[in-house]
Coordinates of N, CA, C and O in Angstrom, one line a residue:
M1 N 9.9 1.6 48.4 CA 10.5 1.6 47.1 C 11.4 2.8 46.9 O 12.5 2.8 46.4
T2 N 10.8 4.0 47.3 CA 11.5 5.2 47.1 C 12.8 5.2 47.9 O 13.8 5.7 47.4
S3 N 12.8 4.6 49.1 CA 14.0 4.6 49.8 C 15.1 3.7 49.1 O 16.3 4.1 49.2
R4 N 14.7 2.6 48.5 CA 15.6 1.8 47.8 C 16.2 2.6 46.6 O 17.4 2.5 46.3
I5 N 15.4 3.3 45.9 CA 15.9 4.1 44.7 C 16.8 5.2 45.2 O 17.9 5.4 44.6
M6 N 16.4 5.9 46.3 CA 17.3 6.9 46.8 C 18.6 6.3 47.3 O 19.6 6.9 47.1
S7 N 18.5 5.1 47.9 CA 19.8 4.6 48.4 C 20.7 4.1 47.2 O 21.9 3.9 47.4
A8 N 20.1 3.9 46.1 CA 20.9 3.5 44.9 C 21.5 4.8 44.3 O 22.2 4.7 43.3
G9 N 21.2 5.9 44.9 CA 21.8 7.2 44.4 C 21.0 7.9 43.3 O 21.5 8.8 42.6
L10 N 19.8 7.4 43.0 CA 18.9 8.0 42.0 C 17.8 8.8 42.7 O 17.3 8.4 43.8
N11 N 17.4 9.9 42.2 CA 16.3 10.6 42.7 C 15.1 10.6 41.7 O 15.4 10.3 40.5
W12 N 13.9 11.0 42.1 CA 12.8 10.9 41.2 C 12.9 11.7 40.0 O 12.6 11.2 38.9
P13 N 13.4 13.0 40.0 CA 13.5 13.7 38.7 C 14.5 13.0 37.7 O 14.2 12.9 36.5
V14 N 15.6 12.5 38.2 CA 16.5 11.8 37.4 C 15.9 10.5 36.8 O 16.0 10.2 35.6
L15 N 15.2 9.7 37.7 CA 14.6 8.5 37.3 C 13.5 8.8 36.3 O 13.3 8.1 35.3
S16 N 12.7 9.8 36.5 CA 11.6 10.2 35.6 C 12.2 10.6 34.2 O 11.7 10.2 33.2
F17 N 13.2 11.4 34.2 CA 13.9 11.7 32.9 C 14.4 10.5 32.2 O 14.3 10.4 31.0
L18 N 15.1 9.6 32.9 CA 15.6 8.4 32.4 C 14.5 7.6 31.7 O 14.7 7.1 30.6
C19 N 13.4 7.4 32.4 CA 12.3 6.6 31.9 C 11.7 7.3 30.6 O 11.4 6.6 29.6
F20 N 11.5 8.6 30.7 CA 11.0 9.3 29.5 C 12.0 9.2 28.3 O 11.6 8.9 27.2
F21 N 13.3 9.3 28.6 CA 14.3 9.2 27.5 C 14.2 7.8 26.9 O 14.2 7.7 25.7
L22 N 14.2 6.8 27.7 CA 14.2 5.4 27.2 C 12.9 5.2 26.4 O 13.0 4.5 25.3
A23 N 11.8 5.6 26.9 CA 10.5 5.4 26.1 C 10.6 6.2 24.8 O 10.2 5.7 23.8
F24 N 11.1 7.4 24.8 CA 11.1 8.2 23.6 C 12.1 7.6 22.6 O 11.8 7.5 21.4
A25 N 13.3 7.2 23.1 CA 14.3 6.5 22.2 C 13.7 5.3 21.6 O 13.9 5.0 20.4
G26 N 12.9 4.5 22.3 CA 12.3 3.3 21.8 C 11.3 3.7 20.7 O 11.2 3.0 19.7
L27 N 10.5 4.7 20.9 CA 9.5 5.1 19.9 C 10.2 5.7 18.7 O 9.8 5.4 17.5
A28 N 11.3 6.4 18.9 CA 11.9 7.1 17.7 C 12.6 6.1 16.8 O 12.8 6.3 15.6
T29 N 13.1 5.0 17.4 CA 13.8 4.0 16.6 C 13.0 2.9 16.0 O 13.4 2.1 15.2
S30 N 11.8 2.7 16.6 CA 10.9 1.6 16.1 C 10.1 2.1 14.9 O 9.4 3.0 15.0
P31 N 10.2 1.4 13.8 CA 9.5 1.8 12.6 C 8.0 1.5 12.7 O 7.6 0.7 13.6
A32 N 7.2 2.2 11.9 CA 5.8 2.0 12.0 C 5.5 0.6 11.5 O 6.0 0.2 10.5
A33 N 4.6 -0.1 12.2 CA 4.3 -1.4 11.8 C 3.5 -1.4 10.5 O 2.6 -0.5 10.4
A34 N 3.7 -2.3 9.6 CA 3.0 -2.4 8.4 C 1.6 -2.9 8.7 O 1.4 -3.9 9.3
D35 N 0.6 -2.2 8.2 CA -0.8 -2.6 8.4 C -1.3 -3.2 7.1 O -2.2 -2.7 6.4
I36 N -0.6 -4.3 6.7 CA -1.0 -5.0 5.4 C -1.4 -6.5 5.6 O -1.4 -7.2 4.7
G37 N -1.6 -6.8 6.9 CA -2.0 -8.2 7.1 C -1.1 -9.3 6.6 O 0.1 -9.1 6.7
P38 N -1.6 -10.4 6.0 CA -0.8 -11.5 5.6 C 0.1 -11.1 4.4 O 1.1 -11.8 4.2
A39 N -0.1 -10.0 3.8 CA 0.8 -9.5 2.7 C 2.2 -9.2 3.2 O 3.2 -9.2 2.5
A40 N 2.3 -8.9 4.5 CA 3.6 -8.6 5.1 C 4.5 -9.7 5.1 O 5.8 -9.5 5.1
R41 N 4.0 -11.0 4.9 CA 4.9 -12.1 4.8 C 5.7 -12.0 3.5 O 6.8 -12.6 3.3
T42 N 5.1 -11.4 2.5 CA 5.8 -11.3 1.1 C 6.7 -10.1 1.0 O 7.5 -10.1 0.1
V43 N 6.5 -9.1 1.8 CA 7.3 -7.9 1.8 C 8.1 -7.8 3.1 O 7.6 -7.4 4.1
P44 N 9.3 -8.4 3.1 CA 10.1 -8.4 4.3 C 10.4 -7.0 4.9 O 10.6 -6.1 4.2
S45 N 10.3 -6.9 6.2 CA 10.5 -5.7 6.9 C 9.7 -4.5 6.4 O 10.2 -3.4 6.2
A46 N 8.5 -4.8 6.0 CA 7.6 -3.8 5.4 C 7.4 -2.6 6.3 O 7.0 -2.7 7.5
E47 N 7.6 -1.4 5.8 CA 7.4 -0.1 6.4 C 6.7 0.8 5.4 O 6.9 0.7 4.2
L48 N 5.9 1.7 6.0 CA 5.2 2.7 5.2 C 6.2 3.6 4.4 O 7.1 4.2 5.0
V49 N 6.0 3.7 3.1 CA 6.9 4.6 2.3 C 6.1 5.9 2.2 O 6.7 7.0 2.3
G50 N 4.8 5.9 1.8 CA 4.1 7.1 1.7 C 2.6 6.8 1.6 O 2.2 5.6 1.4
K51 N 1.8 7.8 1.6 CA 0.3 7.6 1.5 C -0.3 8.9 1.0 O 0.2 9.9 1.0
G52 N -1.5 8.7 0.4 CA -2.3 9.8 -0.1 C -3.7 9.4 -0.5 O -4.1 8.2 -0.4
R53 N -4.5 10.4 -0.8 CA -5.9 10.2 -1.1 C -6.1 10.4 -2.6 O -5.7 11.4 -3.2
M54 N -6.9 9.5 -3.2 CA -7.3 9.7 -4.6 C -8.7 10.3 -4.6 O -9.6 9.8 -4.0
T55 N -8.9 11.4 -5.3 CA -10.2 12.0 -5.5 C -10.5 12.1 -7.0 O -9.5 12.1 -7.8
Y56 N -11.7 12.1 -7.4 CA -12.1 12.2 -8.8 C -13.3 13.1 -8.8 O -14.4 12.8 -8.2
L57 N -13.2 14.3 -9.5 CA -14.2 15.3 -9.6 C -14.8 15.7 -8.2 O -16.0 15.9 -8.1
G58 N -13.9 15.8 -7.3 CA -14.2 16.2 -5.9 C -14.7 15.0 -5.0 O -14.9 15.3 -3.8
F59 N -14.9 13.9 -5.6 CA -15.4 12.7 -4.8 C -14.2 12.0 -4.2 O -13.2 11.7 -5.0
K60 N -14.2 11.6 -3.0 CA -13.2 10.8 -2.4 C -13.3 9.4 -2.9 O -14.4 8.8 -2.8
V61 N -12.3 8.8 -3.5 CA -12.3 7.4 -4.0 C -11.7 6.4 -3.1 O -12.3 5.4 -2.8
F62 N -10.4 6.6 -2.8 CA -9.7 5.7 -1.9 C -8.5 6.4 -1.2 O -8.0 7.4 -1.7
D63 N -8.1 5.8 -0.1 CA -6.8 6.2 0.5 C -5.8 5.1 0.1 O -6.1 3.9 0.2
A64 N -4.6 5.6 -0.3 CA -3.6 4.6 -0.7 C -2.4 4.7 0.2 O -2.0 5.8 0.7
E65 N -1.8 3.5 0.5 CA -0.6 3.4 1.3 C 0.4 2.5 0.6 O 0.0 1.4 0.1
L66 N 1.6 2.9 0.5 CA 2.7 2.1 -0.2 C 3.6 1.6 0.9 O 4.1 2.4 1.7
Y67 N 3.9 0.3 1.0 CA 4.8 -0.3 1.9 C 5.9 -1.0 1.1 O 5.6 -1.6 0.1
A68 N 7.1 -0.9 1.7 CA 8.3 -1.6 1.0 C 9.3 -2.0 2.1 O 9.2 -1.5 3.3
P69 N 10.2 -2.9 1.8 CA 11.2 -3.2 2.8 C 11.9 -2.0 3.4 O 12.4 -1.2 2.6
N70 N 11.9 -1.9 4.7 CA 12.6 -0.8 5.4 C 12.1 0.6 4.9 O 12.8 1.6 5.0
G71 N 10.9 0.7 4.3 CA 10.4 1.9 3.9 C 11.0 2.5 2.6 O 10.9 3.7 2.3
V72 N 11.7 1.6 1.9 CA 12.4 2.1 0.6 C 11.8 1.4 -0.6 O 11.9 0.2 -0.8
Y73 N 11.2 2.2 -1.4 CA 10.5 1.7 -2.6 C 11.4 1.4 -3.8 O 12.2 2.3 -4.1
S74 N 11.2 0.3 -4.4 CA 11.9 0.0 -5.7 C 10.9 -0.7 -6.5 O 10.3 -1.7 -6.1
A75 N 10.7 -0.2 -7.8 CA 9.7 -0.8 -8.7 C 10.0 -2.2 -9.0 O 9.1 -3.0 -9.4
S76 N 11.3 -2.6 -8.9 CA 11.7 -4.0 -9.2 C 11.8 -4.9 -8.0 O 12.2 -6.1 -8.1
G77 N 11.5 -4.4 -6.8 CA 11.5 -5.2 -5.6 C 10.1 -5.5 -5.1 O 9.1 -5.0 -5.6
P78 N 10.0 -6.2 -4.0 CA 8.7 -6.5 -3.4 C 8.2 -5.2 -2.7 O 8.9 -4.4 -2.2
F79 N 6.9 -5.0 -2.9 CA 6.2 -3.9 -2.2 C 4.7 -4.2 -2.1 O 4.2 -5.2 -2.8
A80 N 4.0 -3.5 -1.3 CA 2.5 -3.6 -1.2 C 1.9 -2.3 -1.4 O 2.3 -1.3 -0.7
L81 N 0.8 -2.2 -2.2 CA 0.0 -1.0 -2.4 C -1.4 -1.4 -1.8 O -2.1 -2.2 -2.4
K82 N -1.8 -0.7 -0.8 CA -3.0 -0.9 -0.1 C -4.0 0.2 -0.5 O -3.7 1.4 -0.3
L83 N -5.2 -0.1 -1.0 CA -6.2 0.9 -1.4 C -7.4 0.6 -0.5 O -8.0 -0.4 -0.6
K84 N -7.6 1.6 0.4 CA -8.8 1.5 1.3 C -9.9 2.4 0.6 O -9.8 3.6 0.5
Y85 N -10.9 1.7 0.2 CA -12.0 2.4 -0.6 C -12.9 3.2 0.3 O -13.2 2.8 1.4
L86 N -13.2 4.4 -0.2 CA -14.1 5.3 0.5 C -15.5 5.4 0.0 O -16.3 6.1 0.5
R87 N -15.7 4.5 -1.0 CA -17.1 4.4 -1.7 C -17.3 2.9 -2.0 O -16.3 2.2 -2.0
N88 N -18.5 2.6 -2.3 CA -18.8 1.2 -2.8 C -18.4 1.1 -4.2 O -18.7 2.0 -5.0
F89 N -17.8 0.0 -4.6 CA -17.4 -0.3 -6.0 C -17.7 -1.7 -6.4 O -17.5 -2.6 -5.6
K90 N -18.2 -2.0 -7.6 CA -18.3 -3.3 -8.1 C -17.0 -3.8 -8.5 O -16.2 -3.0 -9.1
G91 N -16.7 -5.1 -8.4 CA -15.5 -5.7 -8.8 C -15.3 -5.5 -10.3 O -14.2 -5.2 -10.8
K92 N -16.4 -5.5 -11.1 CA -16.4 -5.3 -12.5 C -15.9 -3.9 -12.8 O -15.1 -3.7 -13.8
T93 N -16.3 -2.9 -12.1 CA -15.8 -1.5 -12.3 C -14.3 -1.4 -12.0 O -13.6 -0.7 -12.7
I94 N -13.9 -2.1 -10.9 CA -12.4 -2.0 -10.6 C -11.6 -2.6 -11.7 O -10.6 -2.1 -12.2
T95 N -12.1 -3.8 -12.2 CA -11.4 -4.4 -13.4 C -11.4 -3.6 -14.6 O -10.3 -3.4 -15.2
E96 N -12.5 -3.0 -15.0 CA -12.6 -2.2 -16.2 C -11.8 -1.0 -16.1 O -11.1 -0.6 -17.1
S97 N -11.8 -0.3 -15.0 CA -10.9 0.9 -14.8 C -9.4 0.5 -14.9 O -8.7 1.3 -15.5
S98 N -9.1 -0.6 -14.3 CA -7.7 -1.1 -14.4 C -7.2 -1.3 -15.8 O -6.2 -0.9 -16.2
V99 N -8.1 -2.0 -16.6 CA -7.7 -2.3 -18.0 C -7.6 -1.0 -18.8 O -6.7 -0.8 -19.6
K100 N -8.6 -0.1 -18.5 CA -8.6 1.2 -19.2 C -7.3 1.9 -19.0 O -6.7 2.5 -19.9
E101 N -6.8 2.0 -17.7 CA -5.6 2.7 -17.4 C -4.4 2.0 -18.0 O -3.4 2.7 -18.4
M102 N -4.3 0.7 -17.9 CA -3.2 0.0 -18.5 C -3.1 0.2 -20.0 O -2.0 0.4 -20.6
K103 N -4.3 0.2 -20.7 CA -4.3 0.5 -22.1 C -3.9 1.9 -22.4 O -3.1 2.1 -23.3
R104 N -4.3 2.9 -21.6 CA -3.9 4.3 -21.8 C -2.4 4.5 -21.7 O -1.8 5.2 -22.5
Q105 N -1.8 3.7 -20.8 CA -0.4 3.9 -20.6 C 0.5 3.3 -21.8 O 1.6 3.6 -22.0
G106 N -0.2 2.3 -22.5 CA 0.5 1.7 -23.7 C 1.4 0.6 -23.3 O 1.7 0.4 -22.1
G107 N 1.9 -0.1 -24.3 CA 2.9 -1.2 -24.1 C 2.3 -2.6 -23.9 O 3.1 -3.5 -23.7
A108 N 1.0 -2.7 -23.9 CA 0.4 -4.0 -23.7 C -0.5 -4.3 -24.9 O -1.2 -3.4 -25.5
S109 N -0.4 -5.5 -25.4 CA -1.2 -5.9 -26.6 C -2.6 -6.1 -26.2 O -3.0 -6.3 -25.0
A110 N -3.5 -6.2 -27.2 CA -4.9 -6.4 -27.0 C -5.1 -7.8 -26.3 O -6.0 -8.0 -25.5
A111 N -4.3 -8.8 -26.8 CA -4.4 -10.2 -26.2 C -4.0 -10.2 -24.7 O -4.7 -10.8 -23.9
Q112 N -2.9 -9.4 -24.4 CA -2.5 -9.3 -23.0 C -3.6 -8.7 -22.1 O -4.0 -9.2 -21.1
L113 N -4.2 -7.6 -22.6 CA -5.2 -6.9 -21.9 C -6.4 -7.8 -21.7 O -7.0 -7.8 -20.6
A114 N -6.8 -8.5 -22.7 CA -8.0 -9.4 -22.6 C -7.7 -10.5 -21.5 O -8.6 -10.8 -20.7
S115 N -6.5 -11.1 -21.6 CA -6.2 -12.1 -20.6 C -6.2 -11.6 -19.2 O -6.7 -12.2 -18.3
W116 N -5.6 -10.4 -19.0 CA -5.5 -9.8 -17.7 C -6.9 -9.4 -17.2 O -7.2 -9.6 -16.0
E117 N -7.8 -8.9 -18.1 CA -9.1 -8.6 -17.7 C -9.9 -9.8 -17.2 O -10.6 -9.7 -16.2
K118 N -9.7 -10.9 -17.9 CA -10.4 -12.2 -17.5 C -9.9 -12.6 -16.1 O -10.7 -13.0 -15.2
Q119 N -8.5 -12.5 -15.8 CA -8.0 -12.9 -14.5 C -8.4 -11.9 -13.4 O -8.8 -12.4 -12.3
M120 N -8.4 -10.6 -13.7 CA -8.9 -9.7 -12.7 C -10.3 -9.8 -12.4 O -10.8 -9.7 -11.2
S121 N -11.2 -10.1 -13.4 CA -12.6 -10.3 -13.2 C -12.8 -11.5 -12.2 O -13.8 -11.4 -11.4
A122 N -12.0 -12.5 -12.2 CA -12.1 -13.6 -11.3 C -11.6 -13.3 -9.9 O -12.0 -14.0 -9.0
I123 N -10.8 -12.3 -9.8 CA -10.2 -11.9 -8.5 C -10.9 -10.8 -7.7 O -11.2 -10.9 -6.5
F124 N -11.2 -9.7 -8.4 CA -11.7 -8.5 -7.7 C -13.2 -8.7 -7.3 O -14.1 -8.8 -8.1
P125 N -13.5 -8.6 -6.0 CA -14.8 -8.6 -5.5 C -15.5 -7.2 -5.5 O -14.8 -6.2 -5.7
N126 N -16.7 -7.2 -5.2 CA -17.4 -5.9 -4.9 C -16.8 -5.5 -3.6 O -16.6 -6.3 -2.7
V127 N -16.6 -4.2 -3.4 CA -16.1 -3.6 -2.2 C -17.0 -2.6 -1.6 O -17.6 -1.9 -2.4
S128 N -17.1 -2.5 -0.3 CA -17.9 -1.5 0.4 C -16.9 -0.5 0.9 O -15.7 -0.7 1.2
A129 N -17.4 0.7 1.2 CA -16.6 1.8 1.8 C -16.0 1.3 3.1 O -16.7 0.6 3.9
G130 N -14.7 1.5 3.2 CA -14.0 1.0 4.4 C -13.2 -0.3 4.2 O -12.3 -0.6 5.0
Q131 N -13.5 -1.0 3.1 CA -12.7 -2.2 2.8 C -11.5 -1.8 2.1 O -11.4 -0.8 1.3
A132 N -10.4 -2.7 2.2 CA -9.2 -2.4 1.5 C -8.7 -3.6 0.7 O -8.8 -4.8 1.2
I133 N -8.3 -3.4 -0.5 CA -7.6 -4.4 -1.3 C -6.1 -4.0 -1.3 O -5.8 -2.9 -1.6
T134 N -5.3 -5.0 -1.0 CA -3.8 -4.8 -1.1 C -3.3 -5.6 -2.2 O -3.5 -6.8 -2.3
G135 N -2.6 -5.0 -3.1 CA -1.8 -5.6 -4.2 C -0.4 -5.7 -3.8 O 0.2 -4.7 -3.4
V136 N 0.2 -6.9 -3.9 CA 1.6 -7.1 -3.6 C 2.4 -7.5 -4.8 O 2.1 -8.4 -5.5
R137 N 3.5 -6.8 -5.0 CA 4.5 -7.2 -6.0 C 5.5 -8.1 -5.3 O 6.2 -7.6 -4.4
T138 N 5.5 -9.3 -5.7 CA 6.4 -10.3 -5.0 C 7.8 -10.1 -5.6 O 8.1 -9.5 -6.6
A139 N 8.8 -10.7 -4.9 CA 10.2 -10.7 -5.4 C 10.4 -11.3 -6.8 O 11.2 -10.8 -7.5
N140 N 9.5 -12.2 -7.2 CA 9.6 -12.8 -8.5 C 8.8 -12.1 -9.6 O 8.8 -12.5 -10.7
G141 N 8.1 -11.0 -9.2 CA 7.4 -10.2 -10.2 C 6.0 -10.6 -10.4 O 5.3 -10.0 -11.2
S142 N 5.4 -11.5 -9.6 CA 4.0 -11.7 -9.7 C 3.2 -10.8 -8.8 O 3.8 -10.1 -8.0
T143 N 1.9 -10.8 -8.9 CA 1.0 -9.9 -8.1 C 0.1 -10.8 -7.3 O -0.6 -11.7 -7.9
V144 N 0.0 -10.6 -6.0 CA -1.0 -11.3 -5.2 C -1.9 -10.2 -4.6 O -1.4 -9.2 -4.2
F145 N -3.2 -10.5 -4.6 CA -4.2 -9.6 -4.1 C -4.9 -10.1 -2.8 O -5.1 -11.3 -2.7
Y146 N -5.1 -9.2 -1.9 CA -5.8 -9.6 -0.6 C -6.9 -8.6 -0.4 O -6.8 -7.4 -0.7
L147 N -8.0 -9.1 0.2 CA -9.0 -8.2 0.7 C -9.0 -8.4 2.2 O -9.3 -9.5 2.7
G148 N -8.6 -7.4 2.9 CA -8.3 -7.5 4.3 C -7.3 -8.6 4.6 O -6.2 -8.5 4.0
G149 N -7.6 -9.6 5.3 CA -6.7 -10.7 5.6 C -6.9 -11.9 4.7 O -6.2 -12.9 4.9
R150 N -7.8 -11.8 3.7 CA -8.1 -13.0 2.8 C -7.4 -12.8 1.5 O -7.6 -11.8 0.8
K151 N -6.7 -13.9 1.1 CA -6.1 -13.9 -0.2 C -7.1 -14.0 -1.3 O -8.0 -14.9 -1.2
L152 N -7.1 -13.1 -2.3 CA -8.1 -13.2 -3.4 C -7.6 -14.0 -4.6 O -8.4 -14.6 -5.3
G153 N -6.3 -13.8 -4.9 CA -5.8 -14.5 -6.1 C -4.4 -14.0 -6.5 O -4.0 -13.0 -5.9
T154 N -3.8 -14.6 -7.5 CA -2.5 -14.3 -7.9 C -2.5 -14.2 -9.5 O -3.1 -15.0 -10.1
I155 N -1.8 -13.2 -10.0 CA -1.5 -13.1 -11.4 C 0.0 -13.2 -11.6 O 0.7 -12.3 -11.1
S156 N 0.5 -14.2 -12.2 CA 1.9 -14.5 -12.2 C 2.7 -13.8 -13.3 O 3.9 -13.9 -13.3
D157 N 2.0 -13.1 -14.2 CA 2.7 -12.5 -15.3 C 3.4 -11.2 -14.9 O 2.8 -10.2 -14.5
P158 N 4.8 -11.2 -15.0 CA 5.5 -9.9 -14.6 C 5.1 -8.7 -15.4 O 5.2 -7.6 -14.9
A159 N 4.7 -8.9 -16.7 CA 4.3 -7.8 -17.5 C 3.0 -7.2 -16.9 O 2.8 -6.0 -16.9
F160 N 2.1 -8.0 -16.4 CA 0.9 -7.5 -15.8 C 1.3 -6.7 -14.5 O 0.8 -5.6 -14.3
T161 N 2.2 -7.3 -13.7 CA 2.6 -6.6 -12.5 C 3.1 -5.2 -12.8 O 2.7 -4.2 -12.1
K162 N 4.0 -5.1 -13.8 CA 4.5 -3.8 -14.1 C 3.4 -2.8 -14.6 O 3.4 -1.7 -14.1
R163 N 2.5 -3.3 -15.5 CA 1.5 -2.4 -16.0 C 0.5 -2.0 -14.9 O 0.0 -0.9 -14.9
F164 N 0.1 -3.0 -14.1 CA -0.9 -2.8 -13.1 C -0.5 -1.7 -12.1 O -1.2 -0.7 -11.8
F165 N 0.7 -1.9 -11.5 CA 1.2 -1.0 -10.5 C 1.6 0.4 -11.1 O 1.5 1.4 -10.4
S166 N 1.8 0.4 -12.4 CA 2.1 1.7 -13.0 C 0.9 2.6 -13.0 O 1.1 3.8 -13.2
I167 N -0.3 2.1 -12.9 CA -1.5 2.9 -12.8 C -1.3 4.0 -11.7 O -1.6 5.1 -11.9
W168 N -0.7 3.6 -10.6 CA -0.5 4.6 -9.5 C 1.0 5.0 -9.3 O 1.2 6.1 -8.9
L169 N 1.9 4.1 -9.7 CA 3.3 4.3 -9.3 C 4.2 4.7 -10.5 O 5.4 5.0 -10.3
G170 N 3.7 4.6 -11.7 CA 4.5 4.8 -12.9 C 4.5 6.2 -13.3 O 3.8 7.1 -12.8
N171 N 5.5 6.5 -14.2 CA 5.7 7.9 -14.7 C 4.5 8.4 -15.5 O 4.4 9.6 -15.7
K172 N 3.7 7.5 -16.1 CA 2.6 8.0 -16.9 C 1.2 7.9 -16.1 O 0.2 8.0 -16.7
T173 N 1.3 7.9 -14.8 CA 0.1 7.9 -14.0 C -0.8 9.1 -14.3 O -0.3 10.2 -14.6
R174 N -2.1 9.0 -14.2 CA -3.0 10.1 -14.3 C -2.9 11.0 -13.1 O -3.4 12.2 -13.2
N175 N -2.4 10.6 -12.0 CA -2.3 11.4 -10.8 C -0.9 11.4 -10.2 O -0.5 10.8 -9.3
P176 N -0.1 12.3 -10.8 CA 1.3 12.4 -10.4 C 1.5 12.9 -9.0 O 2.4 12.6 -8.3
Q177 N 0.5 13.7 -8.5 CA 0.5 14.2 -7.1 C 0.4 13.0 -6.1 O 1.1 13.0 -5.1
L178 N -0.5 12.1 -6.4 CA -0.6 10.9 -5.6 C 0.6 10.1 -5.6 O 1.1 9.6 -4.6
R179 N 1.2 9.9 -6.8 CA 2.4 9.1 -7.0 C 3.5 9.7 -6.1 O 4.2 9.0 -5.4
A180 N 3.6 11.1 -6.2 CA 4.7 11.7 -5.4 C 4.5 11.5 -3.9 O 5.5 11.3 -3.2
R181 N 3.3 11.5 -3.4 CA 3.0 11.3 -2.0 C 3.3 9.8 -1.6 O 3.7 9.5 -0.5
L182 N 3.1 8.9 -2.6 CA 3.3 7.5 -2.3 C 4.8 7.1 -2.3 O 5.3 6.5 -1.4
V183 N 5.5 7.5 -3.4 CA 6.9 7.1 -3.6 C 8.0 8.2 -3.2 O 9.1 7.9 -3.2
G184 N 7.5 9.4 -3.1 CA 8.4 10.5 -2.9 C 8.6 11.3 -4.1 O 8.7 10.7 -5.2
A185 N 8.7 12.6 -4.0 CA 8.8 13.5 -5.2 C 10.0 13.2 -6.0 O 10.0 13.5 -7.2
G186 N 11.1 12.7 -5.5 CA 12.3 12.5 -6.2 C 12.4 11.2 -7.0 O 13.4 10.9 -7.7
S187 N 11.4 10.3 -6.8 CA 11.5 9.0 -7.4 C 11.0 9.0 -8.9 O 10.1 9.7 -9.3

């Protein structure tokens, strides 16, 4: 084989460099694959926008990853927020914390919060450390939840979608440092 390569006018150092260059060029231009399972069907060309860790009083709570088309986040477009839990949580606790944060941010009526709480209670399971729930904002403004590769449920109210994702991605979030890591400091 070496003689065929040499007769073609290529030598090993040139061939090695060419192979390295092509492999590096392929890696440099290929985006990171979205690790969001079936949620990727709802977020076209999903790429990682940013990631960060949520801690509370020194305890690690979850690792968050935000995915959006071509890695560009828009609050009004489709995106996926994946929360990989680092502790065990009851579904009831996840629901209650979500309602508390949406209420703190304002803009939702008591009736809306009660309705959303009922819907989330039916969707959110207990989670163990290492499990991930992915919330997807669809193009039409609804929210679809997944646990790993299994669909948990959908809440079709665009007002819910806005308030729910604002917990982490909105300007009134309790954790602006996490938001900055997820969406970028300039967003």
